[in-house]
């Protein structure tokens, strides 16, 4: 069967492997070919703030060429095109060798031209990269894949930046020679990134539809509320990132820090991006992007305000800390807005759509970059406007950071009105993010996804059941809705241990499903919702109309736990007589224990003999009754255990020795042993009846009804009795005799 352009899961997995490797190489390549080192080269040639603003936006300005990409590469495999432009991105950097023959303004001009070409090829690759990421991921894991890609990129980027800082810290390589040498190393690594890119499976081709111009696509996108708000967020977040990028030259120009220290600052920013990727991976697919974007913009506003007011006299350490937290939220917003746009990206015109998006980004970035550079040149105005206790506050870039505050405020407003299907509300998301219970819920859910050990899974599910955070509730609801989940049984049991009102309807739905494999457990769990009318109604319906007899018996038991009244006792008594399996019998016995406080059902003590039940059946029934009455040591179940195992062989002697506190047994100790060992049931029955006749237990209705049930043995055929029944009769007769008033 011919394959479509859509990849199989195996192909997606292979694609993700090569994508992660490509990003590892790309983190090294871009850290050496662009970003901080380009700023340092420009500053070394005396570039002004306008030029620095252009460099900050150049990586986005190159998007101006993207409208021509679909037409240029019509019908070409998009991975092949992407790997080709990645090669070209690195090769243009060979022109940096020209710095050894020119200097001053000409060197700045060469730098701007080369960096523009570098970013043109890079931007074409990025436009195709969005499509690649979509092809190798699915809706359920897209946020995680995007975060993992960023983590791979940032991890290698951080390592190479640390090494770069050490390299530039060497006096011999601190200047132009060291900077250009690093560019050449980046070129080689860039070729390795291109090779990994070429190995990603793809059957998608670049599609160009005549007449589908940038303006047409833009008009259509702006006409849709869903597209418009997401794209506005994407564009503004990019603009804020452009402005924040100027903090790198800010440290070099305003504070006069060395090249190696500035590179270390970029390491700090890389770590913050990794942290943002981790948070995005943990929360975005569960909570949605909208609430996270909203909160992140609020924090960004606060930190940009600090950038507005901070002065040059502050220790550089505080700039590193401030840069870390600001970039964390700026990067988190960028990751989340990418996810928002990817959710609505059209399948048929992915490249054209991305070209339109990045074309607009190019225009915005160019304007923001130039305007930011212009504002940086107006440092005198900022110092005149901002004073604190009569002294100047702020710094040379104060107006630049004020500009960032304005844009971030717009982000906050747009995010507050964004609609995202399945996303948490801001209030619900806050209860997860800003709560230890919420964070623990995230941790437990993450561990559940990666734990195969059954004992650990049970422990995690129990912990999740105890966690009342709305994320834990949502996860439990999802598990209950699944027809089959390895966690479903434990989820139901968790709700039995820790009833959760918000999941009662979900639990009832499972309990009513006659073909659910956890139906009985769900019915049992409903017994924990005491005095709840909705649970009571569901259980009554199941007891009356349940498809299976086991359903009716379990519903009876749970109903009894909820009501503890005699309202349905007659119905339970009627249903119990038709019980077939021991599970059902136990359920009805428990139900009667709760409903029938006088214990009239004990009068049917020997019912299982009349029904001709097996030895195991009778032993179990007698042991259950004994557990209700709590006669204490010795336990009847333990006596049956010894009987069944034959260890000790004379298991009755220890019991009778302990029972000699009853005068009747003390007097006839040897005789009782002989009766039992020689199966002389007639004599043993007469002995037990004598104990019962002399026992006054009228003070306790349960004991009295049990006595009536035991006395019926004298009317029954002794041939129907065996050692199971006689041991029970002896045990209960002794227990009643010991509890007698006389």
mmCIF file of N, CA and C in Angstrom, residues 292-381:
data_model
loop_
_atom_site.group_PDB
_atom_site.id
_atom_site.type_symbol
_atom_site.label_atom_id
_atom_site.label_comp_id
_atom_site.label_asym_id
_atom_site.label_seq_id
_atom_site.Cartn_x
_atom_site.Cartn_y
_atom_site.Cartn_z
ATOM 1 N N UNK A 292 -0.540 29.556 31.078
ATOM 2 C CA UNK A 292 0.893 29.693 31.339
ATOM 3 C C UNK A 292 1.439 30.975 30.715
ATOM 4 N N UNK A 293 0.947 31.310 29.513
ATOM 5 C CA UNK A 293 1.363 32.562 28.878
ATOM 6 C C UNK A 293 0.914 33.747 29.725
ATOM 7 N N UNK A 294 -0.298 33.689 30.211
ATOM 8 C CA UNK A 294 -0.851 34.787 31.009
ATOM 9 C C UNK A 294 0.002 35.042 32.257
ATOM 10 N N UNK A 295 0.310 33.977 33.007
ATOM 11 C CA UNK A 295 1.111 34.150 34.218
ATOM 12 C C UNK A 295 2.534 34.592 33.885
ATOM 13 N N UNK A 296 3.086 34.054 32.803
ATOM 14 C CA UNK A 296 4.461 34.399 32.436
ATOM 15 C C UNK A 296 4.585 35.874 32.069
ATOM 16 N N UNK A 297 3.566 36.411 31.422
ATOM 17 C CA UNK A 297 3.626 37.832 31.060
ATOM 18 C C UNK A 297 3.585 38.715 32.312
ATOM 19 N N UNK A 298 2.836 38.295 33.321
ATOM 20 C CA UNK A 298 2.787 39.070 34.567
ATOM 21 C C UNK A 298 4.156 39.108 35.246
ATOM 22 N N UNK A 299 4.824 37.965 35.284
ATOM 23 C CA UNK A 299 6.160 37.933 35.873
ATOM 24 C C UNK A 299 7.155 38.724 35.024
ATOM 25 N N UNK A 300 6.996 38.653 33.698
ATOM 26 C CA UNK A 300 7.887 39.413 32.812
ATOM 27 C C UNK A 300 7.762 40.906 33.070
ATOM 28 N N UNK A 301 6.543 41.371 33.282
ATOM 29 C CA UNK A 301 6.337 42.787 33.578
ATOM 30 C C UNK A 301 7.125 43.215 34.812
ATOM 31 N N UNK A 302 7.077 42.379 35.833
ATOM 32 C CA UNK A 302 7.798 42.705 37.064
ATOM 33 C C UNK A 302 9.302 42.803 36.822
ATOM 34 N N UNK A 303 9.862 41.817 36.121
ATOM 35 C CA UNK A 303 11.316 41.804 35.937
ATOM 36 C C UNK A 303 11.781 42.894 34.971
ATOM 37 N N UNK A 304 10.974 43.218 33.981
ATOM 38 C CA UNK A 304 11.351 44.331 33.105
ATOM 39 C C UNK A 304 11.314 45.660 33.864
ATOM 40 N N UNK A 305 10.423 45.756 34.835
ATOM 41 C CA UNK A 305 10.400 46.964 35.658
ATOM 42 C C UNK A 305 11.699 47.099 36.458
ATOM 43 N N UNK A 306 12.220 45.970 36.907
ATOM 44 C CA UNK A 306 13.511 45.998 37.605
ATOM 45 C C UNK A 306 14.613 46.451 36.656
ATOM 46 N N UNK A 307 14.569 45.974 35.385
ATOM 47 C CA UNK A 307 15.557 46.409 34.389
ATOM 48 C C UNK A 307 15.463 47.921 34.163
ATOM 49 N N UNK A 308 14.257 48.451 34.243
ATOM 50 C CA UNK A 308 14.068 49.892 34.046
ATOM 51 C C UNK A 308 14.780 50.689 35.136
ATOM 52 N N UNK A 309 14.731 50.203 36.370
ATOM 53 C CA UNK A 309 15.209 50.979 37.515
ATOM 54 C C UNK A 309 16.634 50.652 37.949
ATOM 55 N N UNK A 310 17.179 49.516 37.524
ATOM 56 C CA UNK A 310 18.492 49.097 38.006
ATOM 57 C C UNK A 310 19.583 50.038 37.500
ATOM 58 N N UNK A 311 20.591 50.253 38.323
ATOM 59 C CA UNK A 311 21.671 51.183 37.961
ATOM 60 C C UNK A 311 22.986 50.445 37.763
ATOM 61 N N UNK A 312 23.952 51.148 37.196
ATOM 62 C CA UNK A 312 25.250 50.547 36.900
ATOM 63 C C UNK A 312 26.039 50.229 38.162
ATOM 64 N N UNK A 313 25.651 50.808 39.278
ATOM 65 C CA UNK A 313 26.387 50.587 40.519
ATOM 66 C C UNK A 313 26.101 49.219 41.148
ATOM 67 N N UNK A 314 25.072 48.554 40.660
ATOM 68 C CA UNK A 314 24.702 47.238 41.200
ATOM 69 C C UNK A 314 25.737 46.201 40.771
ATOM 70 N N UNK A 315 26.001 45.243 41.635
ATOM 71 C CA UNK A 315 26.963 44.176 41.332
ATOM 72 C C UNK A 315 26.531 43.393 40.093
ATOM 73 N N UNK A 316 27.482 43.028 39.204
ATOM 74 C CA UNK A 316 27.139 42.240 37.999
ATOM 75 C C UNK A 316 26.392 40.943 38.309
ATOM 76 N N UNK A 317 26.630 40.405 39.509
ATOM 77 C CA UNK A 317 25.928 39.167 39.891
ATOM 78 C C UNK A 317 24.420 39.342 39.821
ATOM 79 N N UNK A 318 23.923 40.502 40.241
ATOM 80 C CA UNK A 318 22.480 40.750 40.213
ATOM 81 C C UNK A 318 21.962 40.847 38.781
ATOM 82 N N UNK A 319 22.795 41.321 37.864
ATOM 83 C CA UNK A 319 22.397 41.347 36.453
ATOM 84 C C UNK A 319 22.245 39.922 35.906
ATOM 85 N N UNK A 320 23.141 39.049 36.336
ATOM 86 C CA UNK A 320 23.047 37.652 35.914
ATOM 87 C C UNK A 320 21.749 37.024 36.439
ATOM 88 N N UNK A 321 21.455 37.275 37.704
ATOM 89 C CA UNK A 321 20.231 36.719 38.300
ATOM 90 C C UNK A 321 18.992 37.300 37.618
ATOM 91 N N UNK A 322 19.007 38.610 37.415
ATOM 92 C CA UNK A 322 17.866 39.262 36.766
ATOM 93 C C UNK A 322 17.698 38.760 35.337
ATOM 94 N N UNK A 323 18.830 38.593 34.628
ATOM 95 C CA UNK A 323 18.770 38.085 33.261
ATOM 96 C C UNK A 323 18.206 36.684 33.201
ATOM 97 N N UNK A 324 18.600 35.859 34.174
ATOM 98 C CA UNK A 324 18.101 34.482 34.209
ATOM 99 C C UNK A 324 16.581 34.451 34.315
ATOM 100 N N UNK A 325 16.030 35.155 35.297
ATOM 101 C CA UNK A 325 14.586 35.093 35.517
ATOM 102 C C UNK A 325 13.800 35.773 34.390
ATOM 103 N N UNK A 326 14.309 36.880 33.888
ATOM 104 C CA UNK A 326 13.593 37.551 32.795
ATOM 105 C C UNK A 326 13.571 36.670 31.558
ATOM 106 N N UNK A 327 14.729 36.112 31.216
ATOM 107 C CA UNK A 327 14.798 35.276 30.012
ATOM 108 C C UNK A 327 14.001 33.987 30.176
ATOM 109 N N UNK A 328 13.906 33.507 31.425
ATOM 110 C CA UNK A 328 13.098 32.313 31.675
ATOM 111 C C UNK A 328 11.659 32.544 31.219
ATOM 112 N N UNK A 329 11.081 33.652 31.623
ATOM 113 C CA UNK A 329 9.678 33.911 31.278
ATOM 114 C C UNK A 329 9.523 34.339 29.812
ATOM 115 N N UNK A 330 10.495 35.091 29.294
ATOM 116 C CA UNK A 330 10.440 35.473 27.876
ATOM 117 C C UNK A 330 10.514 34.222 27.002
ATOM 118 N N UNK A 331 11.412 33.302 27.342
ATOM 119 C CA UNK A 331 11.569 32.062 26.568
ATOM 120 C C UNK A 331 10.359 31.159 26.722
ATOM 121 N N UNK A 332 9.816 31.091 27.934
ATOM 122 C CA UNK A 332 8.635 30.256 28.162
ATOM 123 C C UNK A 332 7.468 30.754 27.319
ATOM 124 N N UNK A 333 7.300 32.058 27.248
ATOM 125 C CA UNK A 333 6.233 32.622 26.415
ATOM 126 C C UNK A 333 6.457 32.265 24.952
ATOM 127 N N UNK A 334 7.697 32.341 24.493
ATOM 128 C CA UNK A 334 8.006 32.006 23.096
ATOM 129 C C UNK A 334 7.672 30.551 22.793
ATOM 130 N N UNK A 335 8.055 29.639 23.700
ATOM 131 C CA UNK A 335 7.756 28.218 23.505
ATOM 132 C C UNK A 335 6.252 27.966 23.473
ATOM 133 N N UNK A 336 5.545 28.601 24.391
ATOM 134 C CA UNK A 336 4.105 28.373 24.497
ATOM 135 C C UNK A 336 3.351 28.964 23.313
ATOM 136 N N UNK A 337 3.782 30.144 22.840
ATOM 137 C CA UNK A 337 3.105 30.746 21.688
ATOM 138 C C UNK A 337 3.384 29.944 20.417
ATOM 139 N N UNK A 338 4.582 29.358 20.334
ATOM 140 C CA UNK A 338 4.846 28.470 19.192
ATOM 141 C C UNK A 338 3.876 27.291 19.211
ATOM 142 N N UNK A 339 3.679 26.721 20.391
ATOM 143 C CA UNK A 339 2.750 25.589 20.514
ATOM 144 C C UNK A 339 1.337 26.008 20.127
ATOM 145 N N UNK A 340 0.928 27.204 20.538
ATOM 146 C CA UNK A 340 -0.407 27.690 20.200
ATOM 147 C C UNK A 340 -0.602 27.818 18.694
ATOM 148 N N UNK A 341 0.405 28.334 18.014
ATOM 149 C CA UNK A 341 0.307 28.494 16.560
ATOM 150 C C UNK A 341 0.360 27.133 15.871
ATOM 151 N N UNK A 342 1.218 26.232 16.366
ATOM 152 C CA UNK A 342 1.337 24.899 15.755
ATOM 153 C C UNK A 342 0.018 24.133 15.820
ATOM 154 N N UNK A 343 -0.790 24.403 16.847
ATOM 155 C CA UNK A 343 -2.069 23.703 16.990
ATOM 156 C C UNK A 343 -3.032 24.011 15.841
ATOM 157 N N UNK A 344 -2.937 25.208 15.287
ATOM 158 C CA UNK A 344 -3.890 25.619 14.246
ATOM 159 C C UNK A 344 -3.229 25.745 12.880
ATOM 160 N N UNK A 345 -1.966 25.344 12.776
ATOM 161 C CA UNK A 345 -1.243 25.459 11.512
ATOM 162 C C UNK A 345 -1.881 24.552 10.452
ATOM 163 N N UNK A 346 -2.221 25.079 9.262
ATOM 164 C CA UNK A 346 -2.852 24.248 8.232
ATOM 165 C C UNK A 346 -1.899 23.195 7.684
ATOM 166 N N UNK A 347 -2.415 21.988 7.422
ATOM 167 C CA UNK A 347 -1.574 20.903 6.913
ATOM 168 C C UNK A 347 -1.143 21.116 5.470
ATOM 169 N N UNK A 348 -2.004 21.693 4.666
ATOM 170 C CA UNK A 348 -1.740 21.782 3.228
ATOM 171 C C UNK A 348 -0.818 22.933 2.854
ATOM 172 N N UNK A 349 -0.783 23.977 3.657
ATOM 173 C CA UNK A 349 0.022 25.153 3.311
ATOM 174 C C UNK A 349 0.956 25.521 4.453
ATOM 175 N N UNK A 350 1.592 24.504 5.018
ATOM 176 C CA UNK A 350 2.431 24.738 6.188
ATOM 177 C C UNK A 350 3.557 25.721 5.896
ATOM 178 N N UNK A 351 4.283 25.466 4.808
ATOM 179 C CA UNK A 351 5.433 26.307 4.480
ATOM 180 C C UNK A 351 4.977 27.727 4.156
ATOM 181 N N UNK A 352 3.913 27.835 3.348
ATOM 182 C CA UNK A 352 3.408 29.156 2.982
ATOM 183 C C UNK A 352 2.899 29.904 4.217
ATOM 184 N N UNK A 353 2.228 29.168 5.099
ATOM 185 C CA UNK A 353 1.714 29.781 6.324
ATOM 186 C C UNK A 353 2.865 30.269 7.201
ATOM 187 N N UNK A 354 3.879 29.430 7.375
ATOM 188 C CA UNK A 354 5.030 29.828 8.175
ATOM 189 C C UNK A 354 5.777 31.000 7.548
ATOM 190 N N UNK A 355 5.803 31.015 6.219
ATOM 191 C CA UNK A 355 6.456 32.128 5.530
ATOM 192 C C UNK A 355 5.732 33.435 5.833
ATOM 193 N N UNK A 356 4.400 33.369 5.839
ATOM 194 C CA UNK A 356 3.611 34.560 6.164
ATOM 195 C C UNK A 356 3.876 35.006 7.598
ATOM 196 N N UNK A 357 3.864 34.027 8.532
ATOM 197 C CA UNK A 357 4.076 34.347 9.946
ATOM 198 C C UNK A 357 5.431 35.003 10.151
ATOM 199 N N UNK A 358 6.459 34.414 9.571
ATOM 200 C CA UNK A 358 7.817 34.936 9.767
ATOM 201 C C UNK A 358 8.078 36.206 8.961
ATOM 202 N N UNK A 359 7.320 36.395 7.876
ATOM 203 C CA UNK A 359 7.426 37.646 7.119
ATOM 204 C C UNK A 359 6.966 38.812 7.996
ATOM 205 N N UNK A 360 5.854 38.608 8.684
ATOM 206 C CA UNK A 360 5.359 39.648 9.588
ATOM 207 C C UNK A 360 6.339 39.847 10.746
ATOM 208 N N UNK A 361 6.890 38.714 11.242
ATOM 209 C CA UNK A 361 7.882 38.810 12.315
ATOM 210 C C UNK A 361 9.075 39.646 11.857
ATOM 211 N N UNK A 362 9.480 39.465 10.595
ATOM 212 C CA UNK A 362 10.628 40.207 10.067
ATOM 213 C C UNK A 362 10.379 41.707 10.106
ATOM 214 N N UNK A 363 9.192 42.103 9.683
ATOM 215 C CA UNK A 363 8.863 43.535 9.674
ATOM 216 C C UNK A 363 8.818 44.083 11.095
ATOM 217 N N UNK A 364 8.147 43.319 11.989
ATOM 218 C CA UNK A 364 8.043 43.762 13.389
ATOM 219 C C UNK A 364 9.427 43.819 14.029
ATOM 220 N N UNK A 365 10.231 42.772 13.814
ATOM 221 C CA UNK A 365 11.558 42.715 14.428
ATOM 222 C C UNK A 365 12.444 43.850 13.944
ATOM 223 N N UNK A 366 12.351 44.146 12.647
ATOM 224 C CA UNK A 366 13.174 45.235 12.107
ATOM 225 C C UNK A 366 12.802 46.556 12.789
ATOM 226 N N UNK A 367 11.501 46.814 12.860
ATOM 227 C CA UNK A 367 11.047 48.053 13.494
ATOM 228 C C UNK A 367 11.420 48.110 14.961
ATOM 229 N N UNK A 368 11.220 46.990 15.676
ATOM 230 C CA UNK A 368 11.532 46.944 17.099
ATOM 231 C C UNK A 368 13.032 47.090 17.332
ATOM 232 N N UNK A 369 13.825 46.420 16.503
ATOM 233 C CA UNK A 369 15.278 46.486 16.660
ATOM 234 C C UNK A 369 15.817 47.886 16.451
ATOM 235 N N UNK A 370 15.372 48.532 15.364
ATOM 236 C CA UNK A 370 15.844 49.895 15.084
ATOM 237 C C UNK A 370 15.344 50.872 16.146
ATOM 238 N N UNK A 371 14.056 50.740 16.519
ATOM 239 C CA UNK A 371 13.505 51.626 17.538
ATOM 240 C C UNK A 371 14.218 51.432 18.876
ATOM 241 N N UNK A 372 14.543 50.176 19.222
ATOM 242 C CA UNK A 372 15.251 49.904 20.473
ATOM 243 C C UNK A 372 16.639 50.542 20.460
ATOM 244 N N UNK A 373 17.321 50.437 19.307
ATOM 245 C CA UNK A 373 18.628 51.078 19.192
ATOM 246 C C UNK A 373 18.521 52.581 19.328
ATOM 247 N N UNK A 374 17.474 53.145 18.734
ATOM 248 C CA UNK A 374 17.246 54.586 18.830
ATOM 249 C C UNK A 374 16.990 54.998 20.286
ATOM 250 N N UNK A 375 16.161 54.212 21.003
ATOM 251 C CA UNK A 375 15.855 54.517 22.410
ATOM 252 C C UNK A 375 17.101 54.389 23.282
ATOM 253 N N UNK A 376 17.977 53.435 22.919
ATOM 254 C CA UNK A 376 19.216 53.276 23.679
ATOM 255 C C UNK A 376 20.111 54.499 23.542
ATOM 256 N N UNK A 377 19.997 55.188 22.412
ATOM 257 C CA UNK A 377 20.797 56.407 22.201
ATOM 258 C C UNK A 377 20.259 57.597 22.996
ATOM 259 N N UNK A 378 19.049 57.455 23.556
ATOM 260 C CA UNK A 378 18.419 58.557 24.295
ATOM 261 C C UNK A 378 18.567 58.361 25.803
ATOM 262 N N UNK A 379 19.738 57.930 26.216
ATOM 263 C CA UNK A 379 19.964 57.656 27.636
ATOM 264 C C UNK A 379 19.783 58.900 28.493
ATOM 265 N N UNK A 380 20.118 60.073 27.948
ATOM 266 C CA UNK A 380 20.005 61.315 28.725
ATOM 267 C C UNK A 380 18.561 61.599 29.114
ATOM 268 N N UNK A 381 17.649 61.305 28.189
ATOM 269 C CA UNK A 381 16.220 61.519 28.476
ATOM 270 C C UNK A 381 15.780 60.615 29.628
#
